[in-house]
Short mmCIF file of C-alpha atoms in Angstrom, two decimals:
data_model
loop_
_atom_site.label_atom_id
_atom_site.label_comp_id
_atom_site.label_asym_id
_atom_site.label_seq_id
_atom_site.Cartn_x
_atom_site.Cartn_y
_atom_site.Cartn_z
CA MET J 1 -12.69 -15.67 -8.07
CA THR J 2 -14.03 -17.33 -5.40
CA MET J 3 -11.89 -21.05 -3.36
CA ALA J 4 -12.71 -23.35 -1.36
CA ASN J 5 -10.18 -22.98 0.60
CA PRO J 6 -9.37 -19.73 2.50
CA MET J 7 -6.43 -19.09 1.52
CA THR J 8 -2.91 -19.33 4.75
CA ILE J 9 -0.10 -17.06 4.84
CA PHE J 10 1.97 -20.87 3.16
CA ASP J 11 -0.32 -19.81 0.55
CA VAL J 12 0.36 -16.50 0.27
CA ALA J 13 3.80 -17.22 0.24
CA GLY J 14 4.00 -20.17 -2.10
CA ARG J 15 2.13 -17.96 -4.94
CA ALA J 16 4.66 -15.08 -4.05
CA MET J 17 7.61 -17.29 -4.92
CA SER J 18 6.31 -18.35 -8.25
CA ALA J 19 5.57 -15.52 -9.21
CA GLN J 20 8.96 -13.95 -8.28
CA LEU J 21 10.03 -16.69 -9.92
CA VAL J 22 8.55 -15.83 -13.13
CA ARG J 23 10.45 -12.55 -12.73
CA MET J 24 13.87 -14.13 -12.13
CA ASN J 25 13.17 -16.63 -15.47
CA SER J 26 12.64 -14.05 -18.10
CA SER J 27 15.20 -11.80 -16.97
CA ALA J 28 17.65 -14.95 -17.32
CA SER J 29 15.79 -14.96 -21.05
CA ASN J 30 16.68 -10.93 -20.97
CA LEU J 31 20.54 -11.28 -19.93
CA ALA J 32 20.63 -14.59 -22.08
CA ASN J 33 19.55 -13.42 -25.62
CA ALA J 34 21.92 -9.80 -24.49
CA GLY J 35 23.82 -8.68 -27.56
CA SER J 36 22.18 -11.63 -29.64
CA ILE J 37 22.37 -10.35 -33.33
CA ALA J 38 19.33 -10.28 -36.19
CA GLY J 39 19.57 -9.86 -39.81
CA ASP J 40 16.24 -7.63 -39.43
CA ALA J 41 15.23 -5.31 -37.24
CA ASN J 42 12.24 -7.09 -36.60
CA ALA J 43 13.11 -10.32 -35.97
CA VAL J 44 15.21 -9.06 -33.59
CA TYR J 45 14.73 -10.61 -29.32
CA LYS J 46 13.13 -8.02 -27.78
CA PRO J 47 13.05 -8.01 -23.38
CA ILE J 48 10.17 -9.58 -21.38
CA LYS J 49 9.14 -8.03 -18.36
CA PRO J 50 6.59 -9.59 -16.55
CA VAL J 51 3.41 -7.21 -14.02
CA PHE J 52 2.25 -7.98 -10.65
CA ARG J 53 -1.27 -8.17 -10.05
CA THR J 54 -2.56 -8.21 -6.17
CA GLU J 55 -4.94 -11.22 -5.71
CA LEU J 56 -7.44 -10.07 -2.81
CA ASP J 57 -8.66 -13.23 -0.67
CA ARG J 58 -12.19 -12.12 0.64
CA SER J 59 -12.34 -14.70 3.49
CA THR J 60 -9.20 -13.46 4.74
CA GLY J 61 -8.51 -10.76 3.98
CA MET J 62 -5.29 -11.56 2.38
CA MET J 63 -3.38 -10.33 -0.61
CA SER J 64 -1.29 -12.69 -2.35
CA VAL J 65 0.00 -11.48 -5.38
CA SER J 66 0.04 -13.92 -9.16
CA VAL J 67 1.51 -12.43 -12.72
CA ASP J 68 -0.96 -10.61 -14.30
CA ARG J 69 1.01 -10.86 -18.03
CA VAL J 70 4.23 -10.98 -19.96
CA VAL J 71 5.10 -7.48 -21.81
CA ARG J 72 7.14 -7.90 -24.46
CA SER J 73 9.11 -4.42 -24.36
CA ASP J 74 8.66 -2.48 -27.74
CA ALA J 75 12.19 -0.52 -27.70
CA GLN J 76 14.02 -0.46 -30.82
CA ALA J 77 16.64 -2.61 -31.82
CA ILE J 78 20.31 -1.57 -32.17
CA ARG J 79 21.71 -1.41 -35.41
CA ARG J 80 25.27 -1.81 -36.09
CA HIS J 81 27.42 -1.49 -39.08
CA ASP J 82 29.17 -4.84 -39.60
CA PRO J 83 29.64 -5.92 -43.84
CA ASP J 84 31.72 -8.77 -42.78
CA HIS J 85 28.57 -9.98 -39.93
CA PRO J 86 27.02 -13.14 -42.23
CA LEU J 87 23.34 -12.27 -41.11
CA ALA J 88 24.45 -8.50 -42.85
CA ASP J 89 21.59 -6.82 -44.69
CA GLU J 90 22.83 -5.10 -48.52
CA ASN J 91 23.75 -1.86 -45.66
CA GLY J 92 26.07 -3.96 -43.94
CA ASP J 93 24.02 -3.77 -41.45
CA VAL J 94 23.18 -6.33 -38.45
CA TRP J 95 20.95 -5.29 -35.75
CA ALA J 96 21.33 -6.89 -31.86
CA ALA J 97 18.69 -7.05 -28.88
CA PRO J 98 18.20 -4.16 -27.02
CA VAL J 99 18.97 -5.92 -23.86
CA ASP J 100 19.88 -3.04 -20.74
CA GLU J 101 22.06 -5.65 -19.36
CA THR J 102 22.39 -3.59 -15.76
CA GLN J 103 19.24 -3.29 -14.78
CA GLU J 104 18.65 -6.34 -16.10
CA MET J 105 21.20 -7.20 -13.30
CA VAL J 106 20.19 -4.99 -11.02
CA GLU J 107 16.28 -6.55 -11.34
CA MET J 108 17.95 -10.05 -10.82
CA MET J 109 19.23 -8.79 -7.07
CA GLU J 110 16.04 -7.14 -6.12
CA SER J 111 13.92 -10.53 -7.09
CA ALA J 112 16.39 -12.67 -5.37
CA ARG J 113 15.81 -10.68 -2.70
CA GLN J 114 12.63 -10.60 -1.95
CA TYR J 115 12.33 -14.24 -3.04
CA GLN J 116 14.76 -14.31 -0.06
CA ASN J 117 12.74 -12.32 1.87
CA VAL J 118 9.54 -14.21 1.36
CA ILE J 119 11.28 -17.43 2.50
CA GLU J 120 12.33 -15.48 5.57
CA VAL J 121 8.61 -15.16 6.10
CA LEU J 122 8.13 -18.60 5.52
CA GLN J 123 10.41 -19.67 8.54
CA THR J 124 9.16 -17.79 11.14
CA THR J 125 5.74 -18.92 9.88
CA LYS J 126 6.64 -21.98 9.55
CA THR J 127 8.61 -22.38 13.22
CA LEU J 128 5.62 -20.15 14.75
CA MET J 129 2.75 -22.85 13.81
CA LEU J 130 4.68 -25.91 15.03
CA ASP J 131 5.26 -24.43 17.99
CA THR J 132 1.62 -23.42 18.04
CA MET J 133 0.63 -27.57 17.34
CA ARG J 134 2.45 -28.38 20.44
CA LEU J 135 0.93 -26.35 22.94
CA GLY J 136 -0.13 -28.08 25.46
CA LYS J 137 2.75 -31.64 25.14
CA MET Q 1 -14.26 -21.34 28.96
CA ALA Q 2 -11.26 -20.48 26.58
CA GLU Q 3 -11.74 -16.84 27.17
CA SER Q 4 -11.48 -16.62 30.85
CA LEU Q 5 -8.91 -19.68 30.89
CA PHE Q 6 -6.08 -17.86 28.81
CA GLY Q 7 -7.62 -14.27 29.60
CA ILE Q 8 -5.78 -11.17 27.30
CA HIS Q 9 -3.51 -13.97 26.07
CA GLY Q 10 -5.98 -16.38 23.59
CA ALA Q 11 -7.40 -12.41 22.22
CA ALA Q 12 -3.84 -11.55 22.15
CA LEU Q 13 -2.26 -14.24 20.10
CA GLU Q 14 -5.27 -14.27 17.35
CA VAL Q 15 -4.62 -10.53 16.41
CA ARG Q 16 -1.17 -11.60 16.02
CA SER Q 17 -2.12 -14.36 14.22
CA GLN Q 18 -4.13 -12.52 11.85
CA ARG Q 19 -1.23 -9.74 11.77
CA MET Q 20 0.86 -11.59 10.34
CA GLY Q 21 -1.45 -12.84 7.84
CA LEU Q 22 -1.59 -8.69 6.74
CA LEU Q 23 2.33 -8.34 6.62
CA SER Q 24 2.87 -11.33 5.22
CA SER Q 25 0.51 -9.47 2.35
CA ASN Q 26 2.76 -6.88 2.58
CA ILE Q 27 5.81 -8.48 0.97
CA ALA Q 28 4.65 -10.93 -0.69
CA ASN Q 29 2.96 -8.04 -2.72
CA ALA Q 30 6.45 -5.80 -2.78
CA ALA Q 31 7.11 -5.42 -6.50
CA THR Q 32 2.90 -5.11 -7.44
CA PRO Q 33 2.62 -1.62 -8.88
CA GLY Q 34 0.39 0.46 -7.25
CA TYR Q 35 0.19 -2.06 -3.78
CA LYS Q 36 -0.60 -0.19 -0.92
CA ALA Q 37 1.19 -1.69 1.31
CA ARG Q 38 -0.99 -2.53 5.62
CA ASP Q 39 -1.06 -2.87 8.78
CA ILE Q 40 -3.14 -3.59 12.00
CA ASP Q 41 -2.93 -1.45 15.08
CA PHE Q 42 -2.10 -4.12 17.38
CA LYS Q 43 -3.54 -2.41 20.77
CA THR Q 44 -7.20 -0.69 18.83
CA ALA Q 45 -7.53 -4.88 18.28
CA LEU Q 46 -6.90 -6.11 20.82
CA ASP Q 47 -8.96 -3.95 22.85
CA ALA Q 48 -11.96 -4.18 20.25
CA ARG Q 49 -11.57 -8.23 20.66
CA LEU Q 50 -11.76 -7.53 24.34
CA ASN Q 51 -14.82 -5.27 24.22
CA GLY Q 52 -16.93 -8.55 22.69
CA ALA Q 53 -15.75 -8.02 18.89
CA GLY Q 54 -15.45 -11.09 16.13
CA SER Q 55 -11.83 -11.39 15.62
CA ASP Q 56 -12.64 -10.40 12.25
CA ALA Q 57 -14.50 -7.01 13.57
CA ALA Q 58 -11.61 -5.95 15.70
CA THR Q 59 -8.76 -6.36 12.48
CA ALA Q 60 -10.71 -4.09 10.39
CA LYS Q 61 -11.31 -1.94 13.04
CA ALA Q 62 -7.86 -1.42 13.48
CA GLU Q 63 -6.52 -1.51 9.50
CA LEU Q 64 -4.05 1.17 8.29
CA TYR Q 65 -2.59 2.13 5.31
CA ARG Q 66 1.20 2.42 5.39
CA VAL Q 67 2.83 6.07 5.27
CA PRO Q 68 5.90 5.40 2.93
CA LEU Q 69 9.42 6.12 3.59
CA MET Q 70 10.09 7.71 -0.15
CA PRO Q 71 7.62 6.86 -2.46
CA SER Q 72 8.19 5.18 -5.65
CA MET Q 73 7.01 5.57 -8.58
CA ASP Q 74 4.74 2.96 -9.68
CA GLY Q 75 2.49 3.70 -6.64
CA ASN Q 76 4.11 0.32 -4.89
CA THR Q 77 4.26 1.36 -0.41
CA VAL Q 78 5.56 -1.54 0.33
CA GLU Q 79 9.39 -1.59 2.40
CA LEU Q 80 10.83 -4.23 2.42
CA ALA Q 81 13.04 -2.91 5.96
CA THR Q 82 9.19 -1.92 7.55
CA GLU Q 83 7.89 -4.84 6.90
CA GLN Q 84 10.59 -7.03 8.30
CA VAL Q 85 11.05 -4.90 11.33
CA ALA Q 86 7.33 -5.71 11.75
CA PHE Q 87 7.26 -8.80 11.00
CA SER Q 88 10.16 -9.86 13.11
CA GLU Q 89 8.09 -7.64 15.96
CA ASN Q 90 5.18 -9.61 15.30
CA ALA Q 91 6.52 -13.20 15.80
CA VAL Q 92 8.29 -12.16 18.57
CA GLY Q 93 4.76 -10.83 20.57
CA TYR Q 94 3.70 -14.30 18.85
CA ALA Q 95 6.18 -16.22 20.16
CA THR Q 96 5.66 -14.55 23.36
CA THR Q 97 1.64 -14.51 23.78
CA LEU Q 98 2.59 -18.31 22.86
CA SER Q 99 4.78 -19.05 26.24
CA PHE Q 100 2.26 -17.35 28.79
CA ILE Q 101 -0.63 -20.19 27.09
CA GLN Q 102 1.97 -22.28 27.39
CA SER Q 103 2.81 -21.57 30.75
CA ARG Q 104 -1.15 -21.56 31.87
CA VAL Q 105 -1.41 -24.93 30.06
CA GLU Q 106 0.80 -26.12 32.21
CA THR Q 107 -0.27 -24.44 35.15
CA LEU Q 108 -3.57 -26.27 34.80
CA THR Q 109 -1.57 -29.03 33.59
CA ARG Q 110 -0.86 -29.94 36.92
CA ALA Q 111 -4.13 -28.43 38.72
CA ILE Q 112 -5.74 -31.24 37.32
CA LYS Q 113 -3.39 -34.10 38.62
CA GLY Q 114 -2.89 -32.78 41.93
CA GLU Q 115 0.54 -33.05 41.78
#
């Protein structure tokens, strides 16, 4: 993959921010669907998770990041016996989404922390670049 | 011309700027599986630059892989605390070099104006 312009720190930071945003969004989807019920083991919501990939810019040697793909977990749906539930099957079972809420919360916190870190980088770089621009004035 | 005007500081600013790019890459890839964090040995890069190497060649020579304090399962060697410290140290270094250049420019401007 070749690019017309060499990537700047701002590009790298911007891409990192959007990648982290995808991660936060998928965690939010997982949390929103935690405990959702389906009447069939195959129809139940499965958690999603993005896979990041490094993107090398050969002209500057800088490493950016992008979302390679979003994978859907193959965790088993949780069977629960609840004959009164309107979606219960003939055995009286319903199927709950296999979302590990604690894990998703930790994922969210880590992602937020890394997003903040990138913003810090962006701010520092911006200040330094502006100082450089003002050189000699 | 610019080399002799700013002496070591011009080269230092270049190396600082390249190191900033590398450290930003590390921070951007904090969650990428298998990513190996890298850093520049500032002194090696600066010496190479002062001995006439191009700015890319100088940093390529001084590039090293970071040794993680606690290796993680996914092969990623970025440790945010380490990178943060390195980044801010580098930013302070950049600002310092910049102020040296700034004062050099002011000296020259004063000399040209004859004040």
